[in-house]
Amino acid sequence: MTAGVEVGRFDPAHATEEDLRGYHEVMVARQEADRPDEPRLSYENVVGRLKNPFVGFGPVAHWVARSRGEVVGLAIVYFLEEESGHIGLTEVVVHPRVRRRGVGTAILKAVVPELRARGRSLVETWEITKGGEGERWAESLGFRTVHTVVLQALMIPEVDRNRWRVDVPAGYRLRRWVGAAPEDLVASFAAARNAMHDAPLGELGYQEPTWSVARVRAREEELRRNDIELRAVVAVHEGTGEVVGLTELEVHPHRPSRGYQRDTAVVPAHRGRGLGRCVKGHLTTWLLADRPGLDRIYTTTGAGNEHMIRVNHQLGYTTVRTMVAVNRDLAELEADLGSLSGDAVGRAPKG
Ligand SMILES: CC(C)(COP(=O)(O)OP(=O)(O)OC[C@H]1O[C@@H](n2cnc3c(N)ncnc32)[C@H](O)[C@@H]1OP(=O)(O)O)[C@@H](O)C(=O)NCCC(=O)NCCS
């Protein structure tokens, strides 16, 4: 590549400490520029994520861009599976110090052949800060905005815990577990999870999984292998003994002070009775009893999902950022990138 910027595959398992330090620096500089609301990532946080990628999104591959040997940009690509097996979930990050010199575009160009080789037809990116540089970059490359989400955070030390004490509505009881769903509930738990199909996803290429017992068990196993704690609280309908509402949360080994709220769903016939707030409130109280050091919980919700956003506010969550998801057909992107000159890389910044 021209003007001293080289893009290549990156294998975290065999990376040098110098590369990992450079990678961390890019991530921290990006936080400061694009996500100033986030607490600064430590070196261990970043290396931990590299070694423990998100579970449930398929295999992951990495690229880095180097200038004079130093890491200045990176890409993380998850090759989604099953219903979403046509998607390369792609995130490109460039150190703010070298933006507008074609580095981001050069990284994307390097990623594209692998997307093609793995049979992808759609490039999709989630969680781009709305109004930021990433959004303008994506637009300039012909990506289309297909969904808007809000990131909400529960800042534990600042929240009145009484907000989580929600009575269980008459006719229901709660059950909870860490790791694996009990045998007597797993079938109705899997079925109830399919209520997630009602969550608005805009025009994302990503499709919610169709849940079965086998898929629930496979996910539990993958989380266990990656040392991720999975907690669930469910509402069981007394009349039928079936799970009709659920919520899940993950705690990752390299970020033990953080919780990642996952799916919350109530099956249609049982909506409007406060079950969503009830299961989430109980999960939070239970989690904090076991993990008093927990500092914050993050959750993302479709910007149009008023009910979920309201429930989160009632529990004390605040909205910290709005983010967009974009996508583009791979063949179209490839054609456009092919016509861009590689000489742009390393040029003086514009704008
Ligand atoms: C998005 C990002 C990777 C772009 O990296 P970059 O190296 O600056 O991108 P390039 O230099 O290849 O930009 C190519 C074109 O995108 C457009 N563009 C990029 N940043 C822009 C900005 N801030 N404002 C307007 N247009 C912009 C321009 O058309 C630019 O060409 P030009 O400089 O000739 O006008 C970088 O801003 C970043 O790391 N953002 C945070 C992470 C993120 O949001 N990633 C989302 C994409 S996955």
XYZ file of C-alpha atoms and ligand atoms in Angstrom:
399
model
C 0.000 0.000 0.000
C 1.157 3.527 -0.724
C 2.643 6.189 1.504
C 3.620 3.873 4.301
C 0.208 2.580 5.397
C -0.180 -1.182 5.305
C -3.301 -3.154 6.092
C -3.053 -6.805 7.074
C -4.737 -9.578 9.022
C -4.230 -9.511 12.761
C -4.191 -12.525 15.032
C -4.715 -11.449 18.666
C -3.503 -14.814 19.971
C -0.046 -14.259 18.476
C 0.198 -10.466 18.586
C 3.205 -8.716 20.074
C 2.731 -6.588 23.160
C 3.674 -3.548 21.071
C 0.839 -4.239 18.621
C -1.602 -4.816 21.448
C -0.559 -1.529 23.063
C -1.054 0.239 19.725
C -4.449 -1.426 19.291
C -5.452 -0.261 22.776
C -4.355 3.274 21.971
C -6.553 3.372 18.858
C -9.537 2.132 20.860
C -9.027 4.709 23.612
C -8.531 7.587 21.156
C -11.699 6.496 19.365
C -13.606 6.499 22.665
C -12.488 10.025 23.410
C -13.496 11.224 19.951
C -16.662 9.240 19.290
C -17.924 7.868 22.616
C -16.935 10.404 25.278
C -19.688 9.106 27.579
C -17.839 5.803 28.094
C -15.412 5.157 30.924
C -11.902 4.854 29.475
C -11.020 1.303 28.415
C -8.008 -0.181 30.181
C -5.403 -2.228 28.321
C -6.793 -5.369 30.004
C -10.341 -4.487 28.877
C -9.249 -4.234 25.261
C -7.039 -7.329 25.227
C -9.756 -9.201 27.125
C -12.318 -8.377 24.427
C -9.870 -9.452 21.710
C -9.468 -12.795 23.430
C -13.168 -13.088 24.369
C -15.156 -11.874 21.378
C -18.914 -11.455 21.692
C -20.647 -14.813 21.725
C -23.467 -15.676 19.366
C -22.265 -13.677 16.383
C -20.177 -16.357 14.661
C -16.436 -16.466 13.967
C -14.500 -13.214 14.153
C -11.544 -11.899 12.127
C -9.318 -8.877 12.664
C -7.283 -6.510 10.510
C -4.945 -3.684 11.450
C -3.535 -0.743 9.507
C 0.020 0.242 10.357
C 1.890 3.428 9.612
C 5.651 3.180 10.145
C 5.026 -0.030 12.029
C 2.551 1.537 14.444
C -1.102 0.453 14.621
C -3.311 3.356 13.450
C -6.538 1.593 12.523
C -8.364 -1.695 12.762
C -11.314 -3.753 11.597
C -13.319 -6.342 13.475
C -15.579 -8.581 11.413
C -18.062 -11.104 12.754
C -19.284 -13.639 10.217
C -22.884 -14.029 11.367
C -24.541 -17.429 11.063
C -27.812 -19.178 10.275
C -30.591 -16.669 9.356
C -27.972 -13.917 9.133
C -25.295 -15.988 7.384
C -25.175 -13.596 4.438
C -23.846 -10.752 6.598
C -20.339 -9.611 7.425
C -20.774 -7.493 10.557
C -17.945 -5.053 10.043
C -16.519 -2.352 12.280
C -13.701 -0.092 11.088
C -11.897 2.227 13.508
C -9.187 4.754 12.641
C -7.134 6.764 15.123
C -8.490 10.340 15.061
C -4.954 11.619 14.466
C -4.856 10.033 10.968
C -8.474 10.367 9.832
C -9.451 11.760 6.421
C -6.378 10.253 4.754
C -8.064 7.220 3.249
C -7.020 4.783 5.984
C -10.595 3.707 6.824
C -11.372 3.103 3.176
C -8.131 1.131 2.720
C -9.058 -1.092 5.665
C -12.490 -1.737 4.181
C -10.879 -2.618 0.852
C -8.687 -5.178 2.596
C -11.688 -6.742 4.343
C -13.870 -7.121 1.250
C -12.100 -10.156 -0.322
C -12.565 -12.109 2.902
C -16.271 -11.182 2.993
C -16.565 -12.475 -0.542
C -14.551 -15.628 0.243
C -16.894 -16.401 3.131
C -19.976 -16.100 0.949
C -21.291 -12.799 2.301
C -23.563 -10.576 0.245
C -24.212 -7.757 2.733
C -21.834 -5.567 4.746
C -23.527 -4.304 7.869
C -22.322 -2.122 10.742
C -24.111 -1.475 14.041
C -23.483 1.084 16.741
C -22.091 4.020 14.789
C -22.458 7.187 16.859
C -25.215 9.257 15.277
C -23.922 12.546 13.947
C -20.282 11.423 14.197
C -17.503 10.858 11.703
C -18.400 7.194 11.227
C -21.867 8.108 9.983
C -20.491 10.577 7.439
C -17.853 8.092 6.296
C -20.437 5.353 5.809
C -22.686 7.744 3.872
C -19.822 8.738 1.604
C -19.264 5.056 0.810
C -22.885 4.541 -0.204
C -24.060 2.767 2.963
C -27.709 3.228 3.858
C -28.963 3.904 7.385
C -31.267 0.990 8.191
C -31.872 1.246 11.937
C -31.442 3.622 14.870
C -30.866 2.430 18.412
C -30.407 4.084 21.776
C -27.763 2.987 24.214
C -29.062 3.149 27.771
C -27.021 2.738 30.929
C -27.962 1.988 34.508
C -25.391 3.800 36.653
C -25.687 1.652 39.760
C -24.277 4.034 42.388
C -26.632 6.801 41.260
C -29.901 4.874 41.137
C -32.552 4.467 43.826
C -32.742 0.683 44.203
C -36.422 0.840 45.134
C -37.064 1.289 41.427
C -36.175 -2.395 40.944
C -38.603 -3.662 43.583
C -41.554 -4.494 41.388
C -44.372 -6.730 42.652
C -44.980 -9.897 40.688
C -48.396 -9.525 38.986
C -51.105 -11.921 40.207
C -51.178 -15.188 38.277
C -47.411 -15.361 37.664
C -44.323 -16.520 39.546
C -40.680 -15.826 38.878
C -37.900 -18.368 38.311
C -34.246 -17.614 37.793
C -30.973 -19.337 36.939
C -27.311 -18.848 36.170
C -25.938 -20.614 33.101
C -28.487 -23.202 31.984
C -32.269 -23.120 31.899
C -33.868 -25.855 34.040
C -35.117 -28.847 32.057
C -38.770 -28.244 33.013
C -38.725 -24.721 31.572
C -36.343 -24.889 28.628
C -38.961 -25.691 25.956
C -41.319 -22.850 26.863
C -38.306 -20.570 27.465
C -37.128 -21.225 23.888
C -40.631 -20.621 22.539
C -41.040 -17.384 24.536
C -37.740 -16.066 23.209
C -39.311 -15.983 19.776
C -41.337 -12.996 21.031
C -38.107 -11.093 20.249
C -39.248 -11.230 16.634
C -41.618 -8.386 17.491
C -38.747 -6.075 18.456
C -38.389 -3.419 15.760
C -35.161 -3.924 13.787
C -35.780 -1.354 11.059
C -34.381 -2.595 7.778
C -31.429 -4.436 9.259
C -30.196 -7.420 7.303
C -29.790 -9.194 10.640
C -32.668 -11.478 11.582
C -33.487 -12.535 15.139
C -32.768 -16.247 15.575
C -35.633 -18.725 15.545
C -35.182 -20.304 18.961
C -35.365 -24.003 19.713
C -34.213 -25.976 22.736
C -31.090 -27.026 20.805
C -30.238 -23.417 20.055
C -30.776 -22.316 23.635
C -28.492 -25.117 24.814
C -25.832 -24.284 22.188
C -25.801 -20.636 23.280
C -25.525 -21.601 26.950
C -22.628 -23.896 26.127
C -20.805 -21.256 24.089
C -21.150 -18.704 26.892
C -19.930 -21.242 29.441
C -16.876 -22.074 27.293
C -16.052 -18.378 27.142
C -16.404 -17.966 30.891
C -19.318 -15.542 30.478
C -21.853 -15.520 33.271
C -25.398 -15.703 31.943
C -28.300 -14.908 34.264
C -31.959 -15.184 33.439
C -35.160 -14.286 35.236
C -38.400 -15.532 33.744
C -42.099 -15.046 34.493
C -44.008 -18.316 34.560
C -47.766 -18.249 33.993
C -49.343 -20.126 36.941
C -52.219 -21.400 34.804
C -50.064 -23.194 32.225
C -46.658 -23.514 33.901
C -45.098 -21.928 30.825
C -42.516 -19.188 30.520
C -44.249 -16.081 29.164
C -41.687 -13.381 29.950
C -37.916 -13.356 30.229
C -34.838 -11.274 30.572
C -31.156 -12.147 30.328
C -27.908 -10.486 31.293
C -24.245 -11.329 30.681
C -21.160 -10.495 32.733
C -17.895 -10.871 30.826
C -14.714 -12.054 32.556
C -12.542 -9.107 31.512
C -15.168 -6.479 32.508
C -16.568 -7.778 35.799
C -17.891 -4.373 36.848
C -20.237 -4.205 33.875
C -23.421 -6.026 32.978
C -24.676 -6.433 29.414
C -28.428 -6.624 29.384
C -29.566 -8.993 26.623
C -33.002 -10.019 25.389
C -36.124 -9.060 27.278
C -39.383 -10.332 25.864
C -42.968 -10.951 26.895
C -45.198 -13.113 24.721
C -48.064 -11.111 23.144
C -50.955 -12.509 25.222
C -49.247 -11.419 28.450
C -48.117 -7.917 27.496
C -49.276 -4.772 29.276
C -49.198 -6.318 32.794
C -45.816 -5.046 33.923
C -43.988 -8.354 33.412
C -41.094 -6.808 31.472
C -40.335 -4.319 34.247
C -40.871 -7.011 36.869
C -38.358 -9.533 35.438
C -35.774 -6.839 34.717
C -36.131 -5.313 38.176
C -35.693 -8.701 39.852
C -32.699 -9.552 37.716
C -31.019 -6.295 38.724
C -31.679 -6.758 42.450
C -30.437 -10.359 42.328
C -27.336 -9.440 40.325
C -26.355 -6.656 42.725
C -26.817 -8.926 45.749
C -24.257 -11.342 44.238
C -22.015 -8.707 42.630
C -22.018 -5.605 44.827
C -19.060 -4.173 42.876
C -21.038 -3.890 39.668
C -20.894 -0.330 38.413
C -23.175 -0.125 35.388
C -25.404 -2.112 33.070
C -25.692 -1.351 29.376
C -28.559 -2.104 27.074
C -29.410 -1.156 23.500
C -32.944 -0.764 22.242
C -34.498 0.251 18.936
C -35.082 4.022 19.004
C -38.751 3.401 18.134
C -39.263 0.785 20.851
C -41.137 3.110 23.198
C -42.276 0.404 25.611
C -38.816 -0.983 26.267
C -37.317 2.494 26.557
C -39.995 3.503 29.063
C -39.478 0.342 31.120
C -35.745 1.058 31.197
C -36.329 4.642 32.332
C -38.635 3.410 35.089
C -35.827 1.147 36.299
C -33.406 4.080 36.371
C -31.635 3.731 33.024
C -30.581 6.905 31.282
C -30.084 7.267 27.555
C -26.421 7.950 26.846
C -26.087 7.856 23.083
C -28.011 7.362 19.848
C -26.426 5.072 17.291
C -27.205 4.061 13.740
C -26.798 0.832 11.837
C -25.907 0.932 8.156
C -25.525 -1.636 5.429
C -24.660 -2.035 1.790
C -24.758 -4.780 -0.791
C -21.270 -6.269 -1.013
C -21.091 -6.425 -4.820
C -22.028 -2.744 -5.128
C -19.512 -1.746 -2.492
C -16.828 -3.830 -4.145
C -17.493 -2.172 -7.487
C -17.263 1.301 -5.956
C -14.154 0.536 -3.930
C -12.527 -1.018 -6.981
C -12.874 2.260 -8.804
C -11.266 4.255 -5.968
C -7.568 4.831 -6.293
C -5.345 3.155 -3.695
C -3.098 6.215 -3.889
C -5.438 8.035 -1.545
C -3.928 6.197 1.401
C -1.543 8.260 3.441
C -2.452 11.524 1.775
C -2.799 14.781 3.679
C -6.093 15.103 5.547
C -9.060 16.988 4.108
C -11.873 18.784 5.816
C -15.262 5.978 10.176
C -13.729 6.038 10.194
C -13.226 4.613 10.293
C -13.234 6.698 8.887
O -11.822 6.598 8.827
P -10.951 7.567 7.858
O -9.639 6.921 7.715
O -11.014 8.951 8.361
O -11.797 7.465 6.500
P -11.301 7.860 5.006
O -10.170 8.802 5.104
O -11.111 6.593 4.275
O -12.621 8.628 4.488
C -13.093 8.464 3.178
C -14.199 9.462 2.883
O -15.254 9.341 3.865
C -15.836 10.653 4.064
N -15.607 11.071 5.452
C -14.862 10.445 6.393
N -14.898 11.145 7.553
C -15.680 12.217 7.332
C -16.089 13.308 8.136
N -15.687 13.427 9.400
N -16.898 14.249 7.577
C -17.298 14.150 6.292
N -16.926 13.131 5.480
C -16.141 12.175 5.992
C -15.141 11.579 3.123
O -15.850 11.568 1.915
C -13.799 10.893 2.969
O -13.143 11.268 1.794
P -12.392 12.709 1.722
O -11.506 12.789 2.951
O -11.629 12.596 0.445
O -13.432 13.747 1.714
C -13.250 6.892 11.390
O -13.880 8.163 11.380
C -13.537 6.251 12.723
O -12.736 5.453 13.217
N -14.712 6.545 13.340
C -15.081 5.897 14.601
C -15.477 4.437 14.367
C -16.728 4.347 13.543
O -17.695 5.059 13.731
N -16.745 3.415 12.623
C -17.920 3.248 11.845
C -17.650 2.675 10.548
S -17.546 0.916 10.766
